[in-house]
């Protein structure tokens, strides 16, 4: 079977320079807004930031979604309005569930800044099923040792969320979700089985092939439902596998808000403008102001 049989759609990244590092975004895109619950998929870096510098994402809000942060290199200090305060290291996962609403900041830790921080990783957003959109906000971190790693076929696959290759991550899932980080050695051969309604592969760096056809980095390959394929690498690389259940109802996306209800997003906008969202303990910086961006709808 060739890749044309395995791949349903190819989504190229839009890239933005955020001052010292680049972000490559493959979701949402015009041809496809979601793959399973994944509605936002960003690769940060890889970058080596200036000595004394770092990332400083000031407090900003989310509703009705969960954010998933996963790093290949570097560290990010997370604080949020429910009192969470953690530093995420490579191979760990931060899952922040916004539910009714949460505010958080993301910064390079002071300890990293002295040497010039590294930054490399993936940040994704998951739409929540309607039953969970208005749940109480929550946060959890799973350290690297808590996430299963399968070493086989010349690869080390860390299960970030869901069940893959017979192993299950302890990370909370809402809709059915699969998410894995696959480190491919030279000569790796990894089976990609139909474990979910919707699946996609993304090569973060290095090189990989699917059923013998090269995959370009910074590109999301949405796989045809129900097919099996083989992920290989001649020289080594790093790939993410993501997906889960297909959402029957569309989601509206505006700035940092995702919801099944456009009215709910309007209410969140009004609340943010009115200063009605909670503060972030330990980060008294001014909130990020509301931008003027159009409301979009998933399809």
mmCIF file of C-alpha atoms in Angstrom:
data_model
loop_
_atom_site.group_PDB
_atom_site.id
_atom_site.type_symbol
_atom_site.label_atom_id
_atom_site.label_comp_id
_atom_site.label_asym_id
_atom_site.label_seq_id
_atom_site.Cartn_x
_atom_site.Cartn_y
_atom_site.Cartn_z
ATOM 1 C CA UNK A 1 0.000 0.000 0.000
ATOM 2 C CA UNK A 2 1.436 3.407 -0.932
ATOM 3 C CA UNK A 3 1.175 6.604 1.051
ATOM 4 C CA UNK A 4 -1.502 7.909 -1.321
ATOM 5 C CA UNK A 5 -3.691 5.137 0.078
ATOM 6 C CA UNK A 6 -2.713 5.862 3.682
ATOM 7 C CA UNK A 7 -2.905 9.671 3.672
ATOM 8 C CA UNK A 8 -6.232 11.415 3.342
ATOM 9 C CA UNK A 9 -4.991 15.004 3.573
ATOM 10 C CA UNK A 10 -1.707 16.909 3.884
ATOM 11 C CA UNK A 11 -1.714 20.129 5.931
ATOM 12 C CA UNK A 12 1.264 22.479 5.653
ATOM 13 C CA UNK A 13 2.279 24.667 8.589
ATOM 14 C CA UNK A 14 1.958 28.412 8.753
ATOM 15 C CA UNK A 15 5.095 29.709 10.481
ATOM 16 C CA UNK A 16 5.459 32.794 12.661
ATOM 17 C CA UNK A 17 8.536 34.370 14.223
ATOM 18 C CA UNK A 18 7.763 35.207 17.855
ATOM 19 C CA UNK A 19 11.026 36.979 18.582
ATOM 20 C CA UNK A 20 13.888 34.516 18.952
ATOM 21 C CA UNK A 21 11.900 31.417 18.059
ATOM 22 C CA UNK A 22 9.523 30.189 15.388
ATOM 23 C CA UNK A 23 6.131 28.566 15.802
ATOM 24 C CA UNK A 24 4.773 26.208 13.118
ATOM 25 C CA UNK A 25 0.967 25.776 13.191
ATOM 26 C CA UNK A 26 -0.829 22.971 11.335
ATOM 27 C CA UNK A 27 -4.215 23.096 13.107
ATOM 28 C CA UNK A 28 -6.607 24.688 12.598
ATOM 29 C CA UNK A 29 -6.180 25.057 8.834
ATOM 30 C CA UNK A 30 -8.616 25.854 6.032
ATOM 31 C CA UNK A 31 -8.911 22.307 4.674
ATOM 32 C CA UNK A 32 -9.257 20.725 8.115
ATOM 33 C CA UNK A 33 -9.864 22.221 11.545
ATOM 34 C CA UNK A 34 -9.815 19.136 13.792
ATOM 35 C CA UNK A 35 -8.289 15.655 14.019
ATOM 36 C CA UNK A 36 -10.212 13.861 16.746
ATOM 37 C CA UNK A 37 -10.378 16.357 19.636
ATOM 38 C CA UNK A 38 -7.184 18.167 18.484
ATOM 39 C CA UNK A 39 -8.177 21.647 17.270
ATOM 40 C CA UNK A 40 -4.829 23.433 17.624
ATOM 41 C CA UNK A 41 -1.347 22.028 16.952
ATOM 42 C CA UNK A 42 1.790 24.189 17.290
ATOM 43 C CA UNK A 43 5.447 23.271 17.180
ATOM 44 C CA UNK A 44 7.605 25.696 19.189
ATOM 45 C CA UNK A 45 11.219 25.961 18.065
ATOM 46 C CA UNK A 46 13.637 24.258 18.206
ATOM 47 C CA UNK A 47 15.369 27.420 19.392
ATOM 48 C CA UNK A 48 18.222 28.557 21.574
ATOM 49 C CA UNK A 49 17.148 31.817 23.160
ATOM 50 C CA UNK A 50 19.487 34.659 24.130
ATOM 51 C CA UNK A 51 21.324 34.617 27.452
ATOM 52 C CA UNK A 52 19.097 36.355 29.979
ATOM 53 C CA UNK A 53 16.122 35.988 27.649
ATOM 54 C CA UNK A 54 13.246 33.564 27.536
ATOM 55 C CA UNK A 55 9.583 33.248 26.741
ATOM 56 C CA UNK A 56 7.114 35.365 28.684
ATOM 57 C CA UNK A 57 3.508 34.604 27.850
ATOM 58 C CA UNK A 58 1.577 36.847 30.217
ATOM 59 C CA UNK A 59 -1.660 35.708 31.903
ATOM 60 C CA UNK A 60 -4.384 34.917 29.369
ATOM 61 C CA UNK A 61 -7.693 33.020 29.489
ATOM 62 C CA UNK A 62 -9.151 29.807 28.054
ATOM 63 C CA UNK A 63 -12.635 28.281 28.160
ATOM 64 C CA UNK A 64 -14.212 24.941 27.143
ATOM 65 C CA UNK A 65 -10.920 23.301 26.035
ATOM 66 C CA UNK A 66 -7.856 21.518 27.412
ATOM 67 C CA UNK A 67 -4.295 22.613 26.610
ATOM 68 C CA UNK A 68 -1.549 19.995 26.319
ATOM 69 C CA UNK A 69 2.104 21.063 26.599
ATOM 70 C CA UNK A 70 4.894 18.607 25.748
ATOM 71 C CA UNK A 71 8.584 19.507 25.410
ATOM 72 C CA UNK A 72 11.534 17.937 23.587
ATOM 73 C CA UNK A 73 14.017 20.385 25.182
ATOM 74 C CA UNK A 74 14.005 23.281 27.629
ATOM 75 C CA UNK A 75 11.559 24.090 30.418
ATOM 76 C CA UNK A 76 8.437 26.225 30.908
ATOM 77 C CA UNK A 77 7.129 27.540 34.214
ATOM 78 C CA UNK A 78 3.338 27.275 34.367
ATOM 79 C CA UNK A 79 1.115 29.185 36.789
ATOM 80 C CA UNK A 80 -2.672 29.317 36.683
ATOM 81 C CA UNK A 81 -5.682 30.816 38.413
ATOM 82 C CA UNK A 82 -6.522 27.609 40.318
ATOM 83 C CA UNK A 83 -3.122 27.846 42.059
ATOM 84 C CA UNK A 84 -1.052 25.393 40.002
ATOM 85 C CA UNK A 85 2.655 26.225 39.828
ATOM 86 C CA UNK A 86 4.952 23.737 38.070
ATOM 87 C CA UNK A 87 7.949 23.620 35.774
ATOM 88 C CA UNK A 88 7.564 21.213 32.873
ATOM 89 C CA UNK A 89 10.623 19.274 31.704
ATOM 90 C CA UNK A 90 11.140 17.325 28.452
ATOM 91 C CA UNK A 91 9.093 14.128 28.301
ATOM 92 C CA UNK A 92 6.481 15.309 30.830
ATOM 93 C CA UNK A 93 2.965 16.431 29.944
ATOM 94 C CA UNK A 94 0.990 19.377 31.287
ATOM 95 C CA UNK A 95 -2.767 19.011 30.824
ATOM 96 C CA UNK A 96 -4.722 22.140 31.722
ATOM 97 C CA UNK A 97 -8.494 21.801 31.447
ATOM 98 C CA UNK A 98 -10.131 25.205 31.134
ATOM 99 C CA UNK A 99 -13.752 24.138 31.559
ATOM 100 C CA UNK A 100 -15.741 27.156 32.789
ATOM 101 C CA UNK A 101 -12.603 29.296 32.529
ATOM 102 C CA UNK A 102 -8.965 29.459 33.602
ATOM 103 C CA UNK A 103 -6.145 31.997 33.299
ATOM 104 C CA UNK A 104 -2.503 30.958 32.985
ATOM 105 C CA UNK A 105 0.971 32.263 32.216
ATOM 106 C CA UNK A 106 3.913 30.457 30.639
ATOM 107 C CA UNK A 107 7.455 31.686 31.193
ATOM 108 C CA UNK A 108 11.040 30.501 30.979
ATOM 109 C CA UNK A 109 12.178 29.632 34.535
ATOM 110 C CA UNK A 110 14.764 31.952 36.096
ATOM 111 C CA UNK A 111 17.228 29.043 36.362
ATOM 112 C CA UNK A 112 17.124 28.526 32.584
ATOM 113 C CA UNK A 113 17.561 32.176 31.615
ATOM 114 C CA UNK A 114 21.126 32.569 32.867
ATOM 115 C CA UNK A 115 22.518 30.204 30.225
ATOM 116 C CA UNK A 116 20.070 31.119 27.451
ATOM 117 C CA UNK A 117 17.037 28.807 27.449
ATOM 118 C CA UNK A 118 16.432 26.056 24.930
ATOM 119 C CA UNK A 119 12.867 25.806 23.629
ATOM 120 C CA UNK A 120 11.512 22.882 21.633
ATOM 121 C CA UNK A 121 8.154 21.176 21.899
ATOM 122 C CA UNK A 122 4.549 20.798 20.890
ATOM 123 C CA UNK A 123 1.535 22.637 22.250
ATOM 124 C CA UNK A 124 -1.920 21.379 21.365
ATOM 125 C CA UNK A 125 -5.474 22.242 22.325
ATOM 126 C CA UNK A 126 -8.198 19.652 22.703
ATOM 127 C CA UNK A 127 -11.848 20.531 22.275
ATOM 128 C CA UNK A 128 -13.919 19.130 25.135
ATOM 129 C CA UNK A 129 -17.089 17.076 24.572
ATOM 130 C CA UNK A 130 -20.211 19.153 25.280
ATOM 131 C CA UNK A 131 -20.750 17.284 28.571
ATOM 132 C CA UNK A 132 -17.336 18.493 29.833
ATOM 133 C CA UNK A 133 -17.148 22.017 28.383
ATOM 134 C CA UNK A 134 -18.415 23.645 31.581
ATOM 135 C CA UNK A 135 -16.610 21.413 34.086
ATOM 136 C CA UNK A 136 -14.555 22.943 36.891
ATOM 137 C CA UNK A 137 -11.088 23.962 35.690
ATOM 138 C CA UNK A 138 -8.341 21.433 36.440
ATOM 139 C CA UNK A 139 -4.614 20.936 35.994
ATOM 140 C CA UNK A 140 -2.378 17.880 36.063
ATOM 141 C CA UNK A 141 1.243 17.165 35.263
ATOM 142 C CA UNK A 142 2.486 13.667 34.456
ATOM 143 C CA UNK A 143 6.262 13.348 34.846
ATOM 144 C CA UNK A 144 8.256 11.400 32.233
ATOM 145 C CA UNK A 145 8.537 8.270 34.392
ATOM 146 C CA UNK A 146 4.729 8.116 34.698
ATOM 147 C CA UNK A 147 4.217 7.901 30.924
ATOM 148 C CA UNK A 148 4.708 4.490 29.282
ATOM 149 C CA UNK A 149 7.614 4.202 26.830
ATOM 150 C CA UNK A 150 7.636 1.335 24.352
ATOM 151 C CA UNK A 151 11.095 0.529 22.996
ATOM 152 C CA UNK A 152 10.669 -1.679 19.931
ATOM 153 C CA UNK A 153 11.267 -1.755 16.175
ATOM 154 C CA UNK A 154 14.147 0.758 16.509
ATOM 155 C CA UNK A 155 11.955 3.392 18.153
ATOM 156 C CA UNK A 156 11.068 4.708 21.602
ATOM 157 C CA UNK A 157 7.415 5.699 21.682
ATOM 158 C CA UNK A 158 6.155 7.632 24.696
ATOM 159 C CA UNK A 159 2.388 7.459 25.160
ATOM 160 C CA UNK A 160 1.260 10.964 26.195
ATOM 161 C CA UNK A 161 -2.494 10.322 26.175
ATOM 162 C CA UNK A 162 -4.712 7.323 25.553
ATOM 163 C CA UNK A 163 -3.867 3.725 24.643
ATOM 164 C CA UNK A 164 -1.435 2.757 21.878
ATOM 165 C CA UNK A 165 0.569 -0.427 21.206
ATOM 166 C CA UNK A 166 -1.074 -2.040 24.244
ATOM 167 C CA UNK A 167 0.043 0.618 26.750
ATOM 168 C CA UNK A 168 -2.082 3.330 28.392
ATOM 169 C CA UNK A 169 -0.964 6.741 29.675
ATOM 170 C CA UNK A 170 -2.306 7.875 33.061
ATOM 171 C CA UNK A 171 -3.170 11.310 31.636
ATOM 172 C CA UNK A 172 -6.874 12.220 31.858
ATOM 173 C CA UNK A 173 -8.811 12.060 28.596
ATOM 174 C CA UNK A 174 -12.301 13.401 27.910
ATOM 175 C CA UNK A 175 -13.176 12.495 24.334
ATOM 176 C CA UNK A 176 -11.364 9.351 23.133
ATOM 177 C CA UNK A 177 -7.812 10.592 22.514
ATOM 178 C CA UNK A 178 -4.517 9.138 21.292
ATOM 179 C CA UNK A 179 -1.243 11.051 21.451
ATOM 180 C CA UNK A 180 2.344 9.757 21.284
ATOM 181 C CA UNK A 181 5.905 11.000 20.805
ATOM 182 C CA UNK A 182 7.851 8.585 18.574
ATOM 183 C CA UNK A 183 11.652 8.913 18.616
ATOM 184 C CA UNK A 184 12.880 7.056 15.537
ATOM 185 C CA UNK A 185 16.385 5.620 15.333
ATOM 186 C CA UNK A 186 18.002 5.038 11.952
ATOM 187 C CA UNK A 187 16.274 1.993 10.457
ATOM 188 C CA UNK A 188 13.167 2.210 12.683
ATOM 189 C CA UNK A 189 9.923 0.480 11.559
ATOM 190 C CA UNK A 190 6.818 1.322 13.622
ATOM 191 C CA UNK A 191 3.323 -0.055 12.941
ATOM 192 C CA UNK A 192 0.601 2.602 12.790
ATOM 193 C CA UNK A 193 -2.652 0.749 13.433
ATOM 194 C CA UNK A 194 -6.240 2.040 13.183
ATOM 195 C CA UNK A 195 -6.656 2.828 16.919
ATOM 196 C CA UNK A 196 -9.018 5.805 16.486
ATOM 197 C CA UNK A 197 -11.628 7.359 14.185
ATOM 198 C CA UNK A 198 -9.217 10.111 13.158
ATOM 199 C CA UNK A 199 -5.400 10.082 13.237
ATOM 200 C CA UNK A 200 -2.557 12.219 11.980
ATOM 201 C CA UNK A 201 1.251 12.081 11.884
ATOM 202 C CA UNK A 202 3.602 15.054 12.247
ATOM 203 C CA UNK A 203 7.395 14.972 11.829
ATOM 204 C CA UNK A 204 8.900 17.508 14.229
ATOM 205 C CA UNK A 205 12.496 17.052 13.031
ATOM 206 C CA UNK A 206 14.725 14.560 11.257
ATOM 207 C CA UNK A 207 13.127 12.400 8.622
ATOM 208 C CA UNK A 208 10.545 9.650 8.331
ATOM 209 C CA UNK A 209 8.601 7.767 5.704
ATOM 210 C CA UNK A 210 5.104 6.301 5.699
ATOM 211 C CA UNK A 211 4.813 3.117 3.657
ATOM 212 C CA UNK A 212 8.074 4.131 1.968
ATOM 213 C CA UNK A 213 7.017 7.667 0.970
ATOM 214 C CA UNK A 214 8.947 10.548 2.628
ATOM 215 C CA UNK A 215 7.106 12.756 5.131
ATOM 216 C CA UNK A 216 8.030 16.435 5.193
ATOM 217 C CA UNK A 217 8.740 18.055 8.564
ATOM 218 C CA UNK A 218 6.305 20.709 9.850
ATOM 219 C CA UNK A 219 3.457 19.007 7.966
ATOM 220 C CA UNK A 220 0.420 17.213 9.363
ATOM 221 C CA UNK A 221 -0.548 14.049 7.489
ATOM 222 C CA UNK A 222 -4.161 13.128 8.216
ATOM 223 C CA UNK A 223 -4.489 9.366 7.787
ATOM 224 C CA UNK A 224 -7.327 7.585 6.049
ATOM 225 C CA UNK A 225 -9.644 5.981 8.641
ATOM 226 C CA UNK A 226 -9.258 2.243 9.181
ATOM 227 C CA UNK A 227 -5.932 1.758 7.390
ATOM 228 C CA UNK A 228 -2.733 0.293 8.813
ATOM 229 C CA UNK A 229 0.618 1.700 7.713
ATOM 230 C CA UNK A 230 4.306 1.503 8.630
ATOM 231 C CA UNK A 231 6.315 4.495 9.828
ATOM 232 C CA UNK A 232 10.019 4.156 9.057
ATOM 233 C CA UNK A 233 13.117 6.339 9.244
ATOM 234 C CA UNK A 234 16.345 5.909 7.314
ATOM 235 C CA UNK A 235 18.462 8.371 9.294
ATOM 236 C CA UNK A 236 16.363 9.025 12.430
ATOM 237 C CA UNK A 237 13.727 11.560 13.397
ATOM 238 C CA UNK A 238 10.937 12.547 15.773
ATOM 239 C CA UNK A 239 7.249 12.102 14.945
ATOM 240 C CA UNK A 240 4.009 12.789 16.804
ATOM 241 C CA UNK A 241 0.917 10.617 16.358
ATOM 242 C CA UNK A 242 -2.336 12.283 17.409
ATOM 243 C CA UNK A 243 -6.079 11.770 17.020
ATOM 244 C CA UNK A 244 -9.156 10.295 18.606
ATOM 245 C CA UNK A 245 -12.901 10.265 18.184
ATOM 246 C CA UNK A 246 -14.534 12.374 15.491
ATOM 247 C CA UNK A 247 -16.593 15.262 16.881
ATOM 248 C CA UNK A 248 -20.172 15.254 15.598
ATOM 249 C CA UNK A 249 -20.741 18.954 16.312
ATOM 250 C CA UNK A 250 -18.554 21.878 15.200
ATOM 251 C CA UNK A 251 -16.521 24.083 17.515
ATOM 252 C CA UNK A 252 -16.190 27.855 17.392
ATOM 253 C CA UNK A 253 -12.683 29.251 17.839
ATOM 254 C CA UNK A 254 -11.915 32.825 18.842
ATOM 255 C CA UNK A 255 -8.487 33.822 20.178
ATOM 256 C CA UNK A 256 -7.886 31.482 23.156
ATOM 257 C CA UNK A 257 -11.514 30.383 23.442
ATOM 258 C CA UNK A 258 -12.971 27.201 21.950
ATOM 259 C CA UNK A 259 -16.630 26.279 22.445
ATOM 260 C CA UNK A 260 -19.564 24.507 20.833
ATOM 261 C CA UNK A 261 -21.479 27.750 21.464
ATOM 262 C CA UNK A 262 -20.733 31.077 19.756
ATOM 263 C CA UNK A 263 -22.770 32.811 22.492
ATOM 264 C CA UNK A 264 -20.534 31.275 25.159
ATOM 265 C CA UNK A 265 -17.494 32.776 23.462
ATOM 266 C CA UNK A 266 -19.186 36.208 23.330
ATOM 267 C CA UNK A 267 -19.866 35.919 27.068
ATOM 268 C CA UNK A 268 -16.207 35.017 27.733
ATOM 269 C CA UNK A 269 -15.042 38.004 25.657
ATOM 270 C CA UNK A 270 -17.259 40.317 27.682
ATOM 271 C CA UNK A 271 -16.022 38.788 30.957
ATOM 272 C CA UNK A 272 -12.353 39.224 29.926
ATOM 273 C CA UNK A 273 -12.934 42.852 28.921
ATOM 274 C CA UNK A 274 -14.694 43.470 32.240
ATOM 275 C CA UNK A 275 -11.829 41.969 34.259
ATOM 276 C CA UNK A 276 -14.099 39.223 35.608
ATOM 277 C CA UNK A 277 -11.619 36.346 35.148
ATOM 278 C CA UNK A 278 -9.571 35.289 38.216
ATOM 279 C CA UNK A 279 -5.992 36.386 38.786
ATOM 280 C CA UNK A 280 -2.956 34.067 38.621
ATOM 281 C CA UNK A 281 -1.349 33.712 42.079
ATOM 282 C CA UNK A 282 2.359 34.546 41.879
ATOM 283 C CA UNK A 283 2.129 36.256 38.485
ATOM 284 C CA UNK A 284 0.776 39.758 38.880
ATOM 285 C CA UNK A 285 1.681 40.841 35.334
ATOM 286 C CA UNK A 286 -0.935 42.676 33.325
ATOM 287 C CA UNK A 287 -3.354 40.386 31.502
ATOM 288 C CA UNK A 288 -2.936 40.044 27.735
ATOM 289 C CA UNK A 289 -5.487 42.423 26.162
ATOM 290 C CA UNK A 290 -8.247 41.140 23.927
ATOM 291 C CA UNK A 291 -7.351 41.188 20.207
ATOM 292 C CA UNK A 292 -9.597 41.916 17.251
ATOM 293 C CA UNK A 293 -9.834 38.574 15.456
ATOM 294 C CA UNK A 294 -12.772 36.987 13.627
ATOM 295 C CA UNK A 295 -14.746 34.088 15.065
ATOM 296 C CA UNK A 296 -14.195 30.880 13.090
ATOM 297 C CA UNK A 297 -16.141 27.635 13.103
ATOM 298 C CA UNK A 298 -14.789 24.123 12.706
ATOM 299 C CA UNK A 299 -16.191 21.991 9.933
#
